[in-house]
């Protein structure tokens, strides 16, 4: 066989393989990575649970990037959906209430934080949920990674379920998700000898360790380790992140995912 013919045959084989690969639905649970026909077919095949991950763009001290909650919420929602097997994940909600801007309050006192009013946030979530309900999703699950808007999420879920009375759609807010990432993870760390004045409530050891497990590139670890003790003026509340590690963070990730999966399965059983 001539070399030229071999090259032609090889090119044809590569083109066929590439076409077959492009024709396959990607192995993803992320709505934004699918076409509308792929989504339609997956809903018809039984993927009727839709997770809406909610993050927030806020300061987390000098050594953690402001998109912490967004990346973490998407990562955890993806892992939860993969374990559930019948769920897909909506694009993460990155714009949330973070305080006032005239004058700046709460996290808005630090550059990079973005805030929106509570009523706008609630309407945004309701609109997203209604959109997914129209397209056949029956279980709309809200997972909020930040403590400041948990009350808003409850109001949204209660309102949606009243609006959806008599339909196949239902909204859920499993408390296990946020409980596992806050007090639940703190308890795991206490059992391993870490103190509350290290664990903290924002940008401390627990928060930073979770981020190291999920997205280590977002933590300026070398600068953190070399820094003096940080406090509220730096955006670190009630903790000390110096002994943070990805290994500790993975304990929290595992607890959040397993407890949330169990809660969603229980809430949506028979649906």
PDB file of C-alpha atoms in Angstrom:
ATOM      1  CA  UNK A   1       0.000   0.000   0.000  1.00  0.00           C
ATOM      2  CA  UNK A   2       1.358   3.411  -0.994  1.00  0.00           C
ATOM      3  CA  UNK A   3       2.110   5.926   1.744  1.00  0.00           C
ATOM      4  CA  UNK A   4      -0.333   8.409   0.206  1.00  0.00           C
ATOM      5  CA  UNK A   5      -3.182   5.876   0.406  1.00  0.00           C
ATOM      6  CA  UNK A   6      -2.286   5.067   4.003  1.00  0.00           C
ATOM      7  CA  UNK A   7      -2.505   8.771   4.859  1.00  0.00           C
ATOM      8  CA  UNK A   8      -5.892   9.089   3.194  1.00  0.00           C
ATOM      9  CA  UNK A   9      -7.255   6.055   5.080  1.00  0.00           C
ATOM     10  CA  UNK A  10      -5.861   7.352   8.351  1.00  0.00           C
ATOM     11  CA  UNK A  11      -7.476  10.755   7.773  1.00  0.00           C
ATOM     12  CA  UNK A  12     -10.859   9.148   7.036  1.00  0.00           C
ATOM     13  CA  UNK A  13     -10.647   7.039  10.204  1.00  0.00           C
ATOM     14  CA  UNK A  14      -9.848  10.128  12.276  1.00  0.00           C
ATOM     15  CA  UNK A  15     -12.753  12.053  10.751  1.00  0.00           C
ATOM     16  CA  UNK A  16     -15.180   9.208  11.475  1.00  0.00           C
ATOM     17  CA  UNK A  17     -13.949   8.960  15.066  1.00  0.00           C
ATOM     18  CA  UNK A  18     -14.238  12.727  15.533  1.00  0.00           C
ATOM     19  CA  UNK A  19     -17.773  12.769  14.108  1.00  0.00           C
ATOM     20  CA  UNK A  20     -18.850   9.934  16.394  1.00  0.00           C
ATOM     21  CA  UNK A  21     -17.381  11.745  19.390  1.00  0.00           C
ATOM     22  CA  UNK A  22     -19.166  14.994  18.509  1.00  0.00           C
ATOM     23  CA  UNK A  23     -22.458  13.164  18.066  1.00  0.00           C
ATOM     24  CA  UNK A  24     -22.419  11.870  21.638  1.00  0.00           C
ATOM     25  CA  UNK A  25     -24.019  13.782  24.487  1.00  0.00           C
ATOM     26  CA  UNK A  26     -21.230  14.968  26.811  1.00  0.00           C
ATOM     27  CA  UNK A  27     -21.002  13.258  30.182  1.00  0.00           C
ATOM     28  CA  UNK A  28     -21.987  16.260  32.265  1.00  0.00           C
ATOM     29  CA  UNK A  29     -24.679  17.263  34.738  1.00  0.00           C
ATOM     30  CA  UNK A  30     -24.233  20.958  33.966  1.00  0.00           C
ATOM     31  CA  UNK A  31     -27.231  22.461  32.167  1.00  0.00           C
ATOM     32  CA  UNK A  32     -25.054  25.106  30.519  1.00  0.00           C
ATOM     33  CA  UNK A  33     -22.986  22.414  28.763  1.00  0.00           C
ATOM     34  CA  UNK A  34     -25.989  20.734  27.093  1.00  0.00           C
ATOM     35  CA  UNK A  35     -28.097  21.623  24.071  1.00  0.00           C
ATOM     36  CA  UNK A  36     -31.844  22.107  24.410  1.00  0.00           C
ATOM     37  CA  UNK A  37     -32.554  18.776  22.703  1.00  0.00           C
ATOM     38  CA  UNK A  38     -30.131  16.972  25.003  1.00  0.00           C
ATOM     39  CA  UNK A  39     -31.867  18.559  28.004  1.00  0.00           C
ATOM     40  CA  UNK A  40     -35.303  17.584  26.696  1.00  0.00           C
ATOM     41  CA  UNK A  41     -34.188  13.993  26.225  1.00  0.00           C
ATOM     42  CA  UNK A  42     -32.579  13.786  29.664  1.00  0.00           C
ATOM     43  CA  UNK A  43     -35.728  15.084  31.359  1.00  0.00           C
ATOM     44  CA  UNK A  44     -37.801  12.522  29.448  1.00  0.00           C
ATOM     45  CA  UNK A  45     -35.350   9.832  30.542  1.00  0.00           C
ATOM     46  CA  UNK A  46     -35.908  10.691  34.236  1.00  0.00           C
ATOM     47  CA  UNK A  47     -33.551  13.535  35.148  1.00  0.00           C
ATOM     48  CA  UNK A  48     -36.331  15.567  36.719  1.00  0.00           C
ATOM     49  CA  UNK A  49     -34.405  16.991  39.699  1.00  0.00           C
ATOM     50  CA  UNK A  50     -32.773  20.360  39.076  1.00  0.00           C
ATOM     51  CA  UNK A  51     -30.243  21.842  41.506  1.00  0.00           C
ATOM     52  CA  UNK A  52     -29.822  25.619  41.612  1.00  0.00           C
ATOM     53  CA  UNK A  53     -26.455  26.369  43.280  1.00  0.00           C
ATOM     54  CA  UNK A  54     -26.269  29.798  44.879  1.00  0.00           C
ATOM     55  CA  UNK A  55     -22.933  31.360  45.681  1.00  0.00           C
ATOM     56  CA  UNK A  56     -22.124  35.042  46.071  1.00  0.00           C
ATOM     57  CA  UNK A  57     -19.315  37.397  45.140  1.00  0.00           C
ATOM     58  CA  UNK A  58     -17.752  38.689  48.341  1.00  0.00           C
ATOM     59  CA  UNK A  59     -14.488  39.287  50.118  1.00  0.00           C
ATOM     60  CA  UNK A  60     -13.001  36.382  52.062  1.00  0.00           C
ATOM     61  CA  UNK A  61      -9.960  38.004  53.573  1.00  0.00           C
ATOM     62  CA  UNK A  62      -6.749  38.999  51.781  1.00  0.00           C
ATOM     63  CA  UNK A  63      -5.831  35.486  50.648  1.00  0.00           C
ATOM     64  CA  UNK A  64      -9.024  33.923  49.204  1.00  0.00           C
ATOM     65  CA  UNK A  65     -10.472  35.071  45.866  1.00  0.00           C
ATOM     66  CA  UNK A  66     -13.853  36.831  45.872  1.00  0.00           C
ATOM     67  CA  UNK A  67     -15.506  34.107  43.754  1.00  0.00           C
ATOM     68  CA  UNK A  68     -15.067  31.526  46.529  1.00  0.00           C
ATOM     69  CA  UNK A  69     -18.755  30.768  47.052  1.00  0.00           C
ATOM     70  CA  UNK A  70     -19.518  30.570  43.331  1.00  0.00           C
ATOM     71  CA  UNK A  71     -16.856  27.993  42.533  1.00  0.00           C
ATOM     72  CA  UNK A  72     -17.576  26.016  45.679  1.00  0.00           C
ATOM     73  CA  UNK A  73     -21.347  25.947  45.131  1.00  0.00           C
ATOM     74  CA  UNK A  74     -20.934  24.705  41.570  1.00  0.00           C
ATOM     75  CA  UNK A  75     -18.352  22.080  42.566  1.00  0.00           C
ATOM     76  CA  UNK A  76     -20.482  20.704  45.393  1.00  0.00           C
ATOM     77  CA  UNK A  77     -23.707  20.795  43.359  1.00  0.00           C
ATOM     78  CA  UNK A  78     -21.960  18.876  40.574  1.00  0.00           C
ATOM     79  CA  UNK A  79     -20.759  16.191  43.004  1.00  0.00           C
ATOM     80  CA  UNK A  80     -24.218  15.943  44.572  1.00  0.00           C
ATOM     81  CA  UNK A  81     -25.936  15.627  41.186  1.00  0.00           C
ATOM     82  CA  UNK A  82     -23.486  12.958  40.061  1.00  0.00           C
ATOM     83  CA  UNK A  83     -24.267  10.886  43.160  1.00  0.00           C
ATOM     84  CA  UNK A  84     -28.013  11.371  42.840  1.00  0.00           C
ATOM     85  CA  UNK A  85     -27.975  10.119  39.254  1.00  0.00           C
ATOM     86  CA  UNK A  86     -31.271  11.784  38.306  1.00  0.00           C
ATOM     87  CA  UNK A  87     -30.264  15.435  38.689  1.00  0.00           C
ATOM     88  CA  UNK A  88     -28.841  18.281  36.623  1.00  0.00           C
ATOM     89  CA  UNK A  89     -27.237  21.535  37.800  1.00  0.00           C
ATOM     90  CA  UNK A  90     -28.284  25.045  36.781  1.00  0.00           C
ATOM     91  CA  UNK A  91     -25.721  27.835  36.257  1.00  0.00           C
ATOM     92  CA  UNK A  92     -24.563  29.159  39.613  1.00  0.00           C
ATOM     93  CA  UNK A  93     -26.213  32.317  40.964  1.00  0.00           C
ATOM     94  CA  UNK A  94     -23.332  34.702  41.635  1.00  0.00           C
ATOM     95  CA  UNK A  95     -25.225  37.924  42.452  1.00  0.00           C
ATOM     96  CA  UNK A  96     -26.731  37.899  45.964  1.00  0.00           C
ATOM     97  CA  UNK A  97     -27.497  40.289  48.857  1.00  0.00           C
ATOM     98  CA  UNK A  98     -24.211  41.271  50.509  1.00  0.00           C
ATOM     99  CA  UNK A  99     -25.087  44.481  52.360  1.00  0.00           C
ATOM    100  CA  UNK A 100     -25.781  48.073  51.403  1.00  0.00           C
ATOM    101  CA  UNK A 101     -23.710  50.366  49.198  1.00  0.00           C
ATOM    102  CA  UNK A 102     -24.906  53.812  50.344  1.00  0.00           C
ATOM    103  CA  UNK A 103     -23.178  53.692  52.749  1.00  0.00           C
ATOM    104  CA  UNK A 104     -21.250  50.410  52.273  1.00  0.00           C
ATOM    105  CA  UNK A 105     -22.110  47.856  54.957  1.00  0.00           C
ATOM    106  CA  UNK A 106     -21.170  44.237  55.708  1.00  0.00           C
ATOM    107  CA  UNK A 107     -18.919  42.720  53.003  1.00  0.00           C
ATOM    108  CA  UNK A 108     -19.545  45.744  50.763  1.00  0.00           C
ATOM    109  CA  UNK A 109     -16.894  47.539  52.811  1.00  0.00           C
ATOM    110  CA  UNK A 110     -14.313  45.500  50.865  1.00  0.00           C
ATOM    111  CA  UNK A 111     -13.540  45.837  47.117  1.00  0.00           C
ATOM    112  CA  UNK A 112     -14.813  43.060  44.848  1.00  0.00           C
ATOM    113  CA  UNK A 113     -18.031  42.373  46.722  1.00  0.00           C
ATOM    114  CA  UNK A 114     -21.240  42.654  44.658  1.00  0.00           C
ATOM    115  CA  UNK A 115     -24.664  43.133  46.243  1.00  0.00           C
ATOM    116  CA  UNK A 116     -28.269  43.177  45.028  1.00  0.00           C
ATOM    117  CA  UNK A 117     -31.472  43.913  47.005  1.00  0.00           C
ATOM    118  CA  UNK A 118     -33.254  41.008  48.698  1.00  0.00           C
ATOM    119  CA  UNK A 119     -36.413  41.423  46.634  1.00  0.00           C
ATOM    120  CA  UNK A 120     -34.454  41.341  43.366  1.00  0.00           C
ATOM    121  CA  UNK A 121     -32.615  38.222  44.539  1.00  0.00           C
ATOM    122  CA  UNK A 122     -35.845  36.479  45.463  1.00  0.00           C
ATOM    123  CA  UNK A 123     -37.480  37.349  42.118  1.00  0.00           C
ATOM    124  CA  UNK A 124     -34.417  36.099  40.257  1.00  0.00           C
ATOM    125  CA  UNK A 125     -34.607  32.718  42.005  1.00  0.00           C
ATOM    126  CA  UNK A 126     -38.357  32.425  41.487  1.00  0.00           C
ATOM    127  CA  UNK A 127     -37.991  33.204  37.790  1.00  0.00           C
ATOM    128  CA  UNK A 128     -35.248  30.613  37.363  1.00  0.00           C
ATOM    129  CA  UNK A 129     -37.286  27.978  39.195  1.00  0.00           C
ATOM    130  CA  UNK A 130     -40.396  28.694  37.115  1.00  0.00           C
ATOM    131  CA  UNK A 131     -38.320  28.436  33.946  1.00  0.00           C
ATOM    132  CA  UNK A 132     -37.123  24.962  34.863  1.00  0.00           C
ATOM    133  CA  UNK A 133     -40.588  23.863  35.975  1.00  0.00           C
ATOM    134  CA  UNK A 134     -41.966  24.846  32.549  1.00  0.00           C
ATOM    135  CA  UNK A 135     -39.414  22.533  30.933  1.00  0.00           C
ATOM    136  CA  UNK A 136     -40.447  19.475  32.921  1.00  0.00           C
ATOM    137  CA  UNK A 137     -38.284  19.476  36.045  1.00  0.00           C
ATOM    138  CA  UNK A 138     -40.400  18.384  39.009  1.00  0.00           C
ATOM    139  CA  UNK A 139     -37.946  18.854  41.891  1.00  0.00           C
ATOM    140  CA  UNK A 140     -36.223  22.239  42.107  1.00  0.00           C
ATOM    141  CA  UNK A 141     -33.562  22.128  44.814  1.00  0.00           C
ATOM    142  CA  UNK A 142     -31.919  25.314  46.108  1.00  0.00           C
ATOM    143  CA  UNK A 143     -28.438  24.948  47.621  1.00  0.00           C
ATOM    144  CA  UNK A 144     -27.161  28.179  49.182  1.00  0.00           C
ATOM    145  CA  UNK A 145     -23.457  28.310  50.069  1.00  0.00           C
ATOM    146  CA  UNK A 146     -23.628  31.542  52.069  1.00  0.00           C
ATOM    147  CA  UNK A 147     -25.395  32.130  55.368  1.00  0.00           C
ATOM    148  CA  UNK A 148     -26.586  35.686  54.776  1.00  0.00           C
ATOM    149  CA  UNK A 149     -29.456  34.856  52.422  1.00  0.00           C
ATOM    150  CA  UNK A 150     -30.799  31.622  53.912  1.00  0.00           C
ATOM    151  CA  UNK A 151     -33.959  33.451  55.044  1.00  0.00           C
ATOM    152  CA  UNK A 152     -34.515  34.645  51.472  1.00  0.00           C
ATOM    153  CA  UNK A 153     -34.256  31.082  50.185  1.00  0.00           C
ATOM    154  CA  UNK A 154     -36.897  29.906  52.638  1.00  0.00           C
ATOM    155  CA  UNK A 155     -39.264  32.668  51.527  1.00  0.00           C
ATOM    156  CA  UNK A 156     -38.721  31.730  47.875  1.00  0.00           C
ATOM    157  CA  UNK A 157     -39.347  28.029  48.465  1.00  0.00           C
ATOM    158  CA  UNK A 158     -42.493  28.693  50.500  1.00  0.00           C
ATOM    159  CA  UNK A 159     -43.852  31.053  47.843  1.00  0.00           C
ATOM    160  CA  UNK A 160     -43.077  28.679  44.975  1.00  0.00           C
ATOM    161  CA  UNK A 161     -44.767  25.743  46.674  1.00  0.00           C
ATOM    162  CA  UNK A 162     -47.904  27.824  47.263  1.00  0.00           C
ATOM    163  CA  UNK A 163     -47.851  28.943  43.618  1.00  0.00           C
ATOM    164  CA  UNK A 164     -47.238  25.387  42.387  1.00  0.00           C
ATOM    165  CA  UNK A 165     -50.037  23.799  44.449  1.00  0.00           C
ATOM    166  CA  UNK A 166     -51.854  21.295  42.261  1.00  0.00           C
ATOM    167  CA  UNK A 167     -48.951  20.933  39.806  1.00  0.00           C
ATOM    168  CA  UNK A 168     -46.164  18.353  39.542  1.00  0.00           C
ATOM    169  CA  UNK A 169     -43.460  20.854  40.532  1.00  0.00           C
ATOM    170  CA  UNK A 170     -42.103  21.324  44.047  1.00  0.00           C
ATOM    171  CA  UNK A 171     -39.258  23.392  45.523  1.00  0.00           C
ATOM    172  CA  UNK A 172     -36.861  22.159  48.194  1.00  0.00           C
ATOM    173  CA  UNK A 173     -34.303  23.762  50.501  1.00  0.00           C
ATOM    174  CA  UNK A 174     -32.497  20.918  52.314  1.00  0.00           C
ATOM    175  CA  UNK A 175     -31.056  22.454  55.501  1.00  0.00           C
ATOM    176  CA  UNK A 176     -28.427  19.712  55.604  1.00  0.00           C
ATOM    177  CA  UNK A 177     -26.374  21.445  52.896  1.00  0.00           C
ATOM    178  CA  UNK A 178     -25.627  24.630  54.818  1.00  0.00           C
ATOM    179  CA  UNK A 179     -25.610  22.885  58.205  1.00  0.00           C
ATOM    180  CA  UNK A 180     -22.964  20.439  57.022  1.00  0.00           C
ATOM    181  CA  UNK A 181     -20.773  23.224  55.628  1.00  0.00           C
ATOM    182  CA  UNK A 182     -21.001  25.359  58.758  1.00  0.00           C
ATOM    183  CA  UNK A 183     -21.682  23.772  62.152  1.00  0.00           C
ATOM    184  CA  UNK A 184     -21.336  20.223  60.837  1.00  0.00           C
ATOM    185  CA  UNK A 185     -17.852  20.825  59.457  1.00  0.00           C
ATOM    186  CA  UNK A 186     -16.901  22.812  62.563  1.00  0.00           C
ATOM    187  CA  UNK A 187     -17.783  19.802  64.706  1.00  0.00           C
ATOM    188  CA  UNK A 188     -15.611  17.540  62.540  1.00  0.00           C
ATOM    189  CA  UNK A 189     -12.698  19.932  63.040  1.00  0.00           C
ATOM    190  CA  UNK A 190     -13.266  20.131  66.809  1.00  0.00           C
ATOM    191  CA  UNK A 191     -13.095  16.346  66.992  1.00  0.00           C
ATOM    192  CA  UNK A 192      -9.638  16.585  65.436  1.00  0.00           C
ATOM    193  CA  UNK A 193      -8.395  19.073  68.021  1.00  0.00           C
ATOM    194  CA  UNK A 194      -8.953  22.398  66.254  1.00  0.00           C
ATOM    195  CA  UNK A 195     -10.203  25.293  68.363  1.00  0.00           C
ATOM    196  CA  UNK A 196     -13.181  27.531  67.658  1.00  0.00           C
ATOM    197  CA  UNK A 197     -10.859  30.549  67.505  1.00  0.00           C
ATOM    198  CA  UNK A 198      -9.172  28.811  64.549  1.00  0.00           C
ATOM    199  CA  UNK A 199     -12.257  27.381  62.847  1.00  0.00           C
ATOM    200  CA  UNK A 200     -14.032  30.747  62.575  1.00  0.00           C
ATOM    201  CA  UNK A 201     -17.208  31.721  60.750  1.00  0.00           C
ATOM    202  CA  UNK A 202     -15.825  33.474  57.643  1.00  0.00           C
ATOM    203  CA  UNK A 203     -12.417  33.089  55.958  1.00  0.00           C
ATOM    204  CA  UNK A 204     -11.091  31.138  58.945  1.00  0.00           C
ATOM    205  CA  UNK A 205      -9.655  27.635  59.013  1.00  0.00           C
ATOM    206  CA  UNK A 206     -12.890  25.854  58.016  1.00  0.00           C
ATOM    207  CA  UNK A 207     -13.755  28.205  55.149  1.00  0.00           C
ATOM    208  CA  UNK A 208     -10.214  28.283  53.760  1.00  0.00           C
ATOM    209  CA  UNK A 209      -9.746  24.519  54.052  1.00  0.00           C
ATOM    210  CA  UNK A 210     -12.945  23.894  52.078  1.00  0.00           C
ATOM    211  CA  UNK A 211     -11.642  26.170  49.344  1.00  0.00           C
ATOM    212  CA  UNK A 212      -8.270  24.440  49.256  1.00  0.00           C
ATOM    213  CA  UNK A 213     -10.066  21.131  48.678  1.00  0.00           C
ATOM    214  CA  UNK A 214     -12.333  22.530  45.956  1.00  0.00           C
ATOM    215  CA  UNK A 215     -10.211  25.145  44.157  1.00  0.00           C
ATOM    216  CA  UNK A 216      -6.716  25.557  45.625  1.00  0.00           C
ATOM    217  CA  UNK A 217      -5.760  28.106  42.948  1.00  0.00           C
ATOM    218  CA  UNK A 218      -8.139  30.565  44.627  1.00  0.00           C
ATOM    219  CA  UNK A 219      -6.159  30.553  47.894  1.00  0.00           C
ATOM    220  CA  UNK A 220      -2.898  32.491  48.145  1.00  0.00           C
ATOM    221  CA  UNK A 221      -1.479  29.866  50.454  1.00  0.00           C
ATOM    222  CA  UNK A 222       2.177  30.963  50.582  1.00  0.00           C
ATOM    223  CA  UNK A 223       1.239  34.549  51.421  1.00  0.00           C
ATOM    224  CA  UNK A 224      -1.289  33.311  53.988  1.00  0.00           C
ATOM    225  CA  UNK A 225       1.220  31.096  55.775  1.00  0.00           C
ATOM    226  CA  UNK A 226       3.684  34.007  55.993  1.00  0.00           C
ATOM    227  CA  UNK A 227       1.114  36.544  57.215  1.00  0.00           C
ATOM    228  CA  UNK A 228       0.501  37.687  60.802  1.00  0.00           C
ATOM    229  CA  UNK A 229      -2.746  36.778  62.539  1.00  0.00           C
ATOM    230  CA  UNK A 230      -5.741  38.188  60.670  1.00  0.00           C
ATOM    231  CA  UNK A 231      -8.857  39.812  62.113  1.00  0.00           C
ATOM    232  CA  UNK A 232     -12.147  41.482  61.275  1.00  0.00           C
ATOM    233  CA  UNK A 233     -10.404  44.498  59.734  1.00  0.00           C
ATOM    234  CA  UNK A 234      -8.888  42.078  57.214  1.00  0.00           C
ATOM    235  CA  UNK A 235     -12.232  40.384  56.506  1.00  0.00           C
ATOM    236  CA  UNK A 236     -11.520  37.281  58.621  1.00  0.00           C
ATOM    237  CA  UNK A 237     -14.210  36.719  61.251  1.00  0.00           C
ATOM    238  CA  UNK A 238     -13.630  34.729  64.405  1.00  0.00           C
ATOM    239  CA  UNK A 239     -10.962  32.372  63.117  1.00  0.00           C
ATOM    240  CA  UNK A 240      -7.378  31.808  62.064  1.00  0.00           C
ATOM    241  CA  UNK A 241      -6.762  30.190  58.637  1.00  0.00           C
ATOM    242  CA  UNK A 242      -3.035  29.523  59.101  1.00  0.00           C
ATOM    243  CA  UNK A 243      -3.390  25.762  59.625  1.00  0.00           C
ATOM    244  CA  UNK A 244      -5.836  25.321  56.746  1.00  0.00           C
ATOM    245  CA  UNK A 245      -5.265  22.393  54.395  1.00  0.00           C
ATOM    246  CA  UNK A 246      -6.921  20.595  51.488  1.00  0.00           C
ATOM    247  CA  UNK A 247      -6.946  17.394  53.542  1.00  0.00           C
ATOM    248  CA  UNK A 248      -9.091  19.037  56.219  1.00  0.00           C
ATOM    249  CA  UNK A 249     -11.285  20.593  53.568  1.00  0.00           C
ATOM    250  CA  UNK A 250     -11.954  17.240  51.945  1.00  0.00           C
ATOM    251  CA  UNK A 251     -13.503  16.043  55.204  1.00  0.00           C
ATOM    252  CA  UNK A 252     -15.986  18.883  54.897  1.00  0.00           C
ATOM    253  CA  UNK A 253     -16.644  18.248  51.208  1.00  0.00           C
ATOM    254  CA  UNK A 254     -17.383  14.575  51.863  1.00  0.00           C
ATOM    255  CA  UNK A 255     -19.772  15.424  54.701  1.00  0.00           C
ATOM    256  CA  UNK A 256     -21.617  18.107  52.707  1.00  0.00           C
ATOM    257  CA  UNK A 257     -22.084  15.872  49.669  1.00  0.00           C
ATOM    258  CA  UNK A 258     -23.151  12.727  51.512  1.00  0.00           C
ATOM    259  CA  UNK A 259     -25.562  14.473  53.892  1.00  0.00           C
ATOM    260  CA  UNK A 260     -27.136  16.552  51.131  1.00  0.00           C
ATOM    261  CA  UNK A 261     -27.570  13.567  48.816  1.00  0.00           C
ATOM    262  CA  UNK A 262     -29.320  11.651  51.598  1.00  0.00           C
ATOM    263  CA  UNK A 263     -31.585  14.632  52.338  1.00  0.00           C
ATOM    264  CA  UNK A 264     -32.573  15.167  48.689  1.00  0.00           C
ATOM    265  CA  UNK A 265     -33.306  11.485  48.201  1.00  0.00           C
ATOM    266  CA  UNK A 266     -35.511  11.514  51.267  1.00  0.00           C
ATOM    267  CA  UNK A 267     -37.311  14.724  50.247  1.00  0.00           C
ATOM    268  CA  UNK A 268     -37.969  13.591  46.692  1.00  0.00           C
ATOM    269  CA  UNK A 269     -38.710   9.916  47.287  1.00  0.00           C
ATOM    270  CA  UNK A 270     -41.599   8.759  45.107  1.00  0.00           C
ATOM    271  CA  UNK A 271     -41.464  11.847  42.926  1.00  0.00           C
TER     272      UNK A 271
END
